[in-house]
Amino acid sequence: VIVFDLKCAGGHVFEAWFGSSGDYEGQRAGGLLSCPICGDGAVEKAVMAPNVAAKGNSRSAVTPAEAKAMLAALARAQAKVLEGSQWVGTAFADKARAMHLGDEPTAPIHGQTSLAEAKALADEGVPIAPLPLPVTPAETQN
Ligand SMILES: [Zn+2]
């Protein structure tokens, strides 16, 4: 007897027992298999996700304190990069494009933009880079 984990088109995973691998193929081909939960006939073998989480301490885990220190170091590094860079908020895409086209003098700026807009800028050859950490808008300081 072989036990298969099967999955229907609706995403239900269930166990099914067969006399042999051929039984499974035959029943499947004959449309005899169906999901016991929703009755869906579009059933196939479920792909088992590999067990990623290692048991025990075989993998070195980052402690919350270490994670916090790493984040702080990253924040310091980013603050250094942004020194002298102007926050332009949502005008980022327009400004970056204008500078790239020579309509505005080139200056270091950072701001926010949508993923689609960032992709469009990159496609146009505008040199932009994502920041590792979200930046708190400095507009309130003006
Ligand atoms: Zn189902």
PDB file of C-alpha atoms and ligand atoms in Angstrom:
ATOM      1  CA  VAL A   1       0.000   0.000   0.000  1.00  0.00           C
ATOM      2  CA  ILE A   2       1.235   3.447  -0.909  1.00  0.00           C
ATOM      3  CA  VAL A   3       0.097   6.642   0.762  1.00  0.00           C
ATOM      4  CA  PHE A   4       0.137   9.807  -1.297  1.00  0.00           C
ATOM      5  CA  ASP A   5      -0.518  13.319  -0.198  1.00  0.00           C
ATOM      6  CA  LEU A   6      -2.851  14.685  -2.830  1.00  0.00           C
ATOM      7  CA  LYS A   7      -3.950  18.205  -3.485  1.00  0.00           C
ATOM      8  CA  CYS A   8      -7.044  19.519  -5.238  1.00  0.00           C
ATOM      9  CA  ALA A   9      -7.274  22.667  -7.341  1.00  0.00           C
ATOM     10  CA  GLY A  10      -8.794  24.374  -4.325  1.00  0.00           C
ATOM     11  CA  GLY A  11      -5.631  23.804  -2.346  1.00  0.00           C
ATOM     12  CA  HIS A  12      -6.947  21.083  -0.019  1.00  0.00           C
ATOM     13  CA  VAL A  13      -4.323  18.519   0.841  1.00  0.00           C
ATOM     14  CA  PHE A  14      -5.447  15.069   1.821  1.00  0.00           C
ATOM     15  CA  GLU A  15      -4.042  11.548   2.139  1.00  0.00           C
ATOM     16  CA  ALA A  16      -5.049   8.828  -0.240  1.00  0.00           C
ATOM     17  CA  TRP A  17      -4.140   5.143  -0.101  1.00  0.00           C
ATOM     18  CA  PHE A  18      -3.416   3.064  -3.154  1.00  0.00           C
ATOM     19  CA  GLY A  19      -2.452  -0.543  -3.777  1.00  0.00           C
ATOM     20  CA  SER A  20       0.353   0.610  -6.009  1.00  0.00           C
ATOM     21  CA  SER A  21       1.656   3.587  -7.884  1.00  0.00           C
ATOM     22  CA  GLY A  22      -0.210   2.272 -10.932  1.00  0.00           C
ATOM     23  CA  ASP A  23      -3.479   2.377  -9.007  1.00  0.00           C
ATOM     24  CA  TYR A  24      -2.998   6.064  -8.442  1.00  0.00           C
ATOM     25  CA  GLU A  25      -2.272   6.717 -12.114  1.00  0.00           C
ATOM     26  CA  GLY A  26      -5.212   4.570 -13.188  1.00  0.00           C
ATOM     27  CA  GLN A  27      -7.711   6.142 -10.828  1.00  0.00           C
ATOM     28  CA  ARG A  28      -6.468   9.587 -11.702  1.00  0.00           C
ATOM     29  CA  ALA A  29      -6.688   8.900 -15.439  1.00  0.00           C
ATOM     30  CA  GLY A  30     -10.180   7.454 -14.949  1.00  0.00           C
ATOM     31  CA  GLY A  31     -11.316  10.537 -13.087  1.00  0.00           C
ATOM     32  CA  LEU A  32     -11.996   8.474  -9.977  1.00  0.00           C
ATOM     33  CA  LEU A  33     -10.056  10.738  -7.670  1.00  0.00           C
ATOM     34  CA  SER A  34     -11.753  13.662  -6.034  1.00  0.00           C
ATOM     35  CA  CYS A  35     -11.141  15.924  -3.091  1.00  0.00           C
ATOM     36  CA  PRO A  36     -13.004  14.656   0.005  1.00  0.00           C
ATOM     37  CA  ILE A  37     -13.411  18.234   1.180  1.00  0.00           C
ATOM     38  CA  CYS A  38     -14.827  19.992  -1.875  1.00  0.00           C
ATOM     39  CA  GLY A  39     -15.301  17.164  -4.365  1.00  0.00           C
ATOM     40  CA  ASP A  40     -12.953  18.716  -6.897  1.00  0.00           C
ATOM     41  CA  GLY A  41     -11.762  16.188  -9.450  1.00  0.00           C
ATOM     42  CA  ALA A  42      -8.633  18.112 -10.417  1.00  0.00           C
ATOM     43  CA  VAL A  43      -6.393  16.262  -8.020  1.00  0.00           C
ATOM     44  CA  GLU A  44      -2.661  15.837  -8.186  1.00  0.00           C
ATOM     45  CA  LYS A  45       0.192  14.768  -5.963  1.00  0.00           C
ATOM     46  CA  ALA A  46       1.006  17.449  -3.443  1.00  0.00           C
ATOM     47  CA  VAL A  47       4.555  18.673  -3.501  1.00  0.00           C
ATOM     48  CA  MET A  48       5.832  18.489   0.009  1.00  0.00           C
ATOM     49  CA  ALA A  49       7.638  21.605   1.140  1.00  0.00           C
ATOM     50  CA  PRO A  50      11.091  20.730   2.401  1.00  0.00           C
ATOM     51  CA  ASN A  51      11.499  21.141   6.113  1.00  0.00           C
ATOM     52  CA  VAL A  52      13.494  24.322   6.214  1.00  0.00           C
ATOM     53  CA  ALA A  53      13.411  24.995   9.923  1.00  0.00           C
ATOM     54  CA  ALA A  54      16.222  23.005  11.420  1.00  0.00           C
ATOM     55  CA  LYS A  55      15.450  21.302  14.690  1.00  0.00           C
ATOM     56  CA  GLY A  56      17.508  22.193  17.714  1.00  0.00           C
ATOM     57  CA  ASN A  57      20.460  24.508  17.568  1.00  0.00           C
ATOM     58  CA  SER A  58      22.130  23.126  14.449  1.00  0.00           C
ATOM     59  CA  ARG A  59      21.750  26.522  12.801  1.00  0.00           C
ATOM     60  CA  SER A  60      23.097  29.598  14.521  1.00  0.00           C
ATOM     61  CA  ALA A  61      20.193  31.909  15.180  1.00  0.00           C
ATOM     62  CA  VAL A  62      20.466  35.652  15.540  1.00  0.00           C
ATOM     63  CA  THR A  63      19.393  36.805  18.957  1.00  0.00           C
ATOM     64  CA  PRO A  64      17.085  39.822  19.280  1.00  0.00           C
ATOM     65  CA  ALA A  65      19.976  41.838  20.773  1.00  0.00           C
ATOM     66  CA  GLU A  66      22.227  40.968  17.814  1.00  0.00           C
ATOM     67  CA  ALA A  67      19.460  41.814  15.345  1.00  0.00           C
ATOM     68  CA  LYS A  68      18.965  45.167  17.055  1.00  0.00           C
ATOM     69  CA  ALA A  69      22.708  45.905  16.904  1.00  0.00           C
ATOM     70  CA  MET A  70      22.817  44.985  13.206  1.00  0.00           C
ATOM     71  CA  LEU A  71      19.857  47.247  12.509  1.00  0.00           C
ATOM     72  CA  ALA A  72      21.468  50.105  14.431  1.00  0.00           C
ATOM     73  CA  ALA A  73      24.703  49.690  12.451  1.00  0.00           C
ATOM     74  CA  LEU A  74      22.703  49.679   9.223  1.00  0.00           C
ATOM     75  CA  ALA A  75      20.848  52.814  10.298  1.00  0.00           C
ATOM     76  CA  ARG A  76      24.145  54.562  11.099  1.00  0.00           C
ATOM     77  CA  ALA A  77      25.597  53.568   7.722  1.00  0.00           C
ATOM     78  CA  GLN A  78      22.492  54.831   5.937  1.00  0.00           C
ATOM     79  CA  ALA A  79      22.503  58.123   7.866  1.00  0.00           C
ATOM     80  CA  LYS A  80      26.115  58.629   6.747  1.00  0.00           C
ATOM     81  CA  VAL A  81      25.187  57.988   3.112  1.00  0.00           C
ATOM     82  CA  LEU A  82      22.287  60.433   3.367  1.00  0.00           C
ATOM     83  CA  GLU A  83      24.416  63.187   4.904  1.00  0.00           C
ATOM     84  CA  GLY A  84      24.178  66.104   2.517  1.00  0.00           C
ATOM     85  CA  SER A  85      21.412  64.405   0.586  1.00  0.00           C
ATOM     86  CA  GLN A  86      18.124  66.263   0.329  1.00  0.00           C
ATOM     87  CA  TRP A  87      14.816  64.651   1.200  1.00  0.00           C
ATOM     88  CA  VAL A  88      12.422  65.390  -1.658  1.00  0.00           C
ATOM     89  CA  GLY A  89       9.575  63.132  -0.596  1.00  0.00           C
ATOM     90  CA  THR A  90       7.181  62.038  -3.319  1.00  0.00           C
ATOM     91  CA  ALA A  91       8.824  64.417  -5.824  1.00  0.00           C
ATOM     92  CA  PHE A  92      11.717  61.941  -5.985  1.00  0.00           C
ATOM     93  CA  ALA A  93      10.860  60.389  -9.357  1.00  0.00           C
ATOM     94  CA  ASP A  94      10.320  63.792 -11.046  1.00  0.00           C
ATOM     95  CA  LYS A  95      13.499  65.256  -9.571  1.00  0.00           C
ATOM     96  CA  ALA A  96      15.643  62.206 -10.330  1.00  0.00           C
ATOM     97  CA  ARG A  97      14.369  62.212 -13.926  1.00  0.00           C
ATOM     98  CA  ALA A  98      14.912  65.993 -14.321  1.00  0.00           C
ATOM     99  CA  MET A  99      18.490  65.667 -13.036  1.00  0.00           C
ATOM    100  CA  HIS A 100      19.124  62.725 -15.333  1.00  0.00           C
ATOM    101  CA  LEU A 101      17.850  64.751 -18.314  1.00  0.00           C
ATOM    102  CA  GLY A 102      19.898  67.791 -17.288  1.00  0.00           C
ATOM    103  CA  ASP A 103      16.829  69.930 -16.558  1.00  0.00           C
ATOM    104  CA  GLU A 104      18.017  70.397 -13.004  1.00  0.00           C
ATOM    105  CA  PRO A 105      21.519  70.530 -11.501  1.00  0.00           C
ATOM    106  CA  THR A 106      22.573  67.145 -10.190  1.00  0.00           C
ATOM    107  CA  ALA A 107      22.481  66.846  -6.415  1.00  0.00           C
ATOM    108  CA  PRO A 108      22.197  63.986  -3.977  1.00  0.00           C
ATOM    109  CA  ILE A 109      18.527  63.448  -3.167  1.00  0.00           C
ATOM    110  CA  HIS A 110      16.433  60.799  -1.532  1.00  0.00           C
ATOM    111  CA  GLY A 111      12.718  60.420  -1.285  1.00  0.00           C
ATOM    112  CA  GLN A 112       9.928  58.004  -1.818  1.00  0.00           C
ATOM    113  CA  THR A 113       8.484  56.503  -4.949  1.00  0.00           C
ATOM    114  CA  SER A 114       6.428  53.533  -5.988  1.00  0.00           C
ATOM    115  CA  LEU A 115       8.025  50.277  -7.053  1.00  0.00           C
ATOM    116  CA  ALA A 116       6.629  50.736 -10.582  1.00  0.00           C
ATOM    117  CA  GLU A 117       8.045  54.247 -10.789  1.00  0.00           C
ATOM    118  CA  ALA A 118      11.430  53.113  -9.474  1.00  0.00           C
ATOM    119  CA  LYS A 119      11.479  50.407 -12.146  1.00  0.00           C
ATOM    120  CA  ALA A 120      10.573  52.947 -14.835  1.00  0.00           C
ATOM    121  CA  LEU A 121      13.432  55.204 -13.680  1.00  0.00           C
ATOM    122  CA  ALA A 122      15.877  52.299 -13.758  1.00  0.00           C
ATOM    123  CA  ASP A 123      14.660  51.376 -17.258  1.00  0.00           C
ATOM    124  CA  GLU A 124      15.340  54.953 -18.373  1.00  0.00           C
ATOM    125  CA  GLY A 125      18.880  54.670 -17.075  1.00  0.00           C
ATOM    126  CA  VAL A 126      18.377  57.020 -14.125  1.00  0.00           C
ATOM    127  CA  PRO A 127      20.928  55.985 -11.471  1.00  0.00           C
ATOM    128  CA  ILE A 128      18.827  55.199  -8.403  1.00  0.00           C
ATOM    129  CA  ALA A 129      19.257  52.744  -5.566  1.00  0.00           C
ATOM    130  CA  PRO A 130      16.868  51.506  -2.922  1.00  0.00           C
ATOM    131  CA  LEU A 131      17.684  52.386   0.680  1.00  0.00           C
ATOM    132  CA  PRO A 132      17.994  49.467   3.096  1.00  0.00           C
ATOM    133  CA  LEU A 133      15.815  51.184   5.682  1.00  0.00           C
ATOM    134  CA  PRO A 134      12.714  53.368   5.406  1.00  0.00           C
ATOM    135  CA  VAL A 135      13.497  57.046   5.941  1.00  0.00           C
ATOM    136  CA  THR A 136      11.402  59.209   8.215  1.00  0.00           C
ATOM    137  CA  PRO A 137      10.368  62.259   6.180  1.00  0.00           C
ATOM    138  CA  ALA A 138      12.122  65.363   7.451  1.00  0.00           C
ATOM    139  CA  GLU A 139       9.389  67.657   6.126  1.00  0.00           C
ATOM    140  CA  THR A 140       8.191  68.444   9.608  1.00  0.00           C
ATOM    141  CA  GLN A 141      11.559  70.024  10.378  1.00  0.00           C
ATOM    142  CA  ASN A 142      11.204  72.654   7.654  1.00  0.00           C
TER     143      ASN A 142
HETATM  144 ZN    ZN B   1     -10.739  20.465  -2.327  1.00  0.00          ZN
END
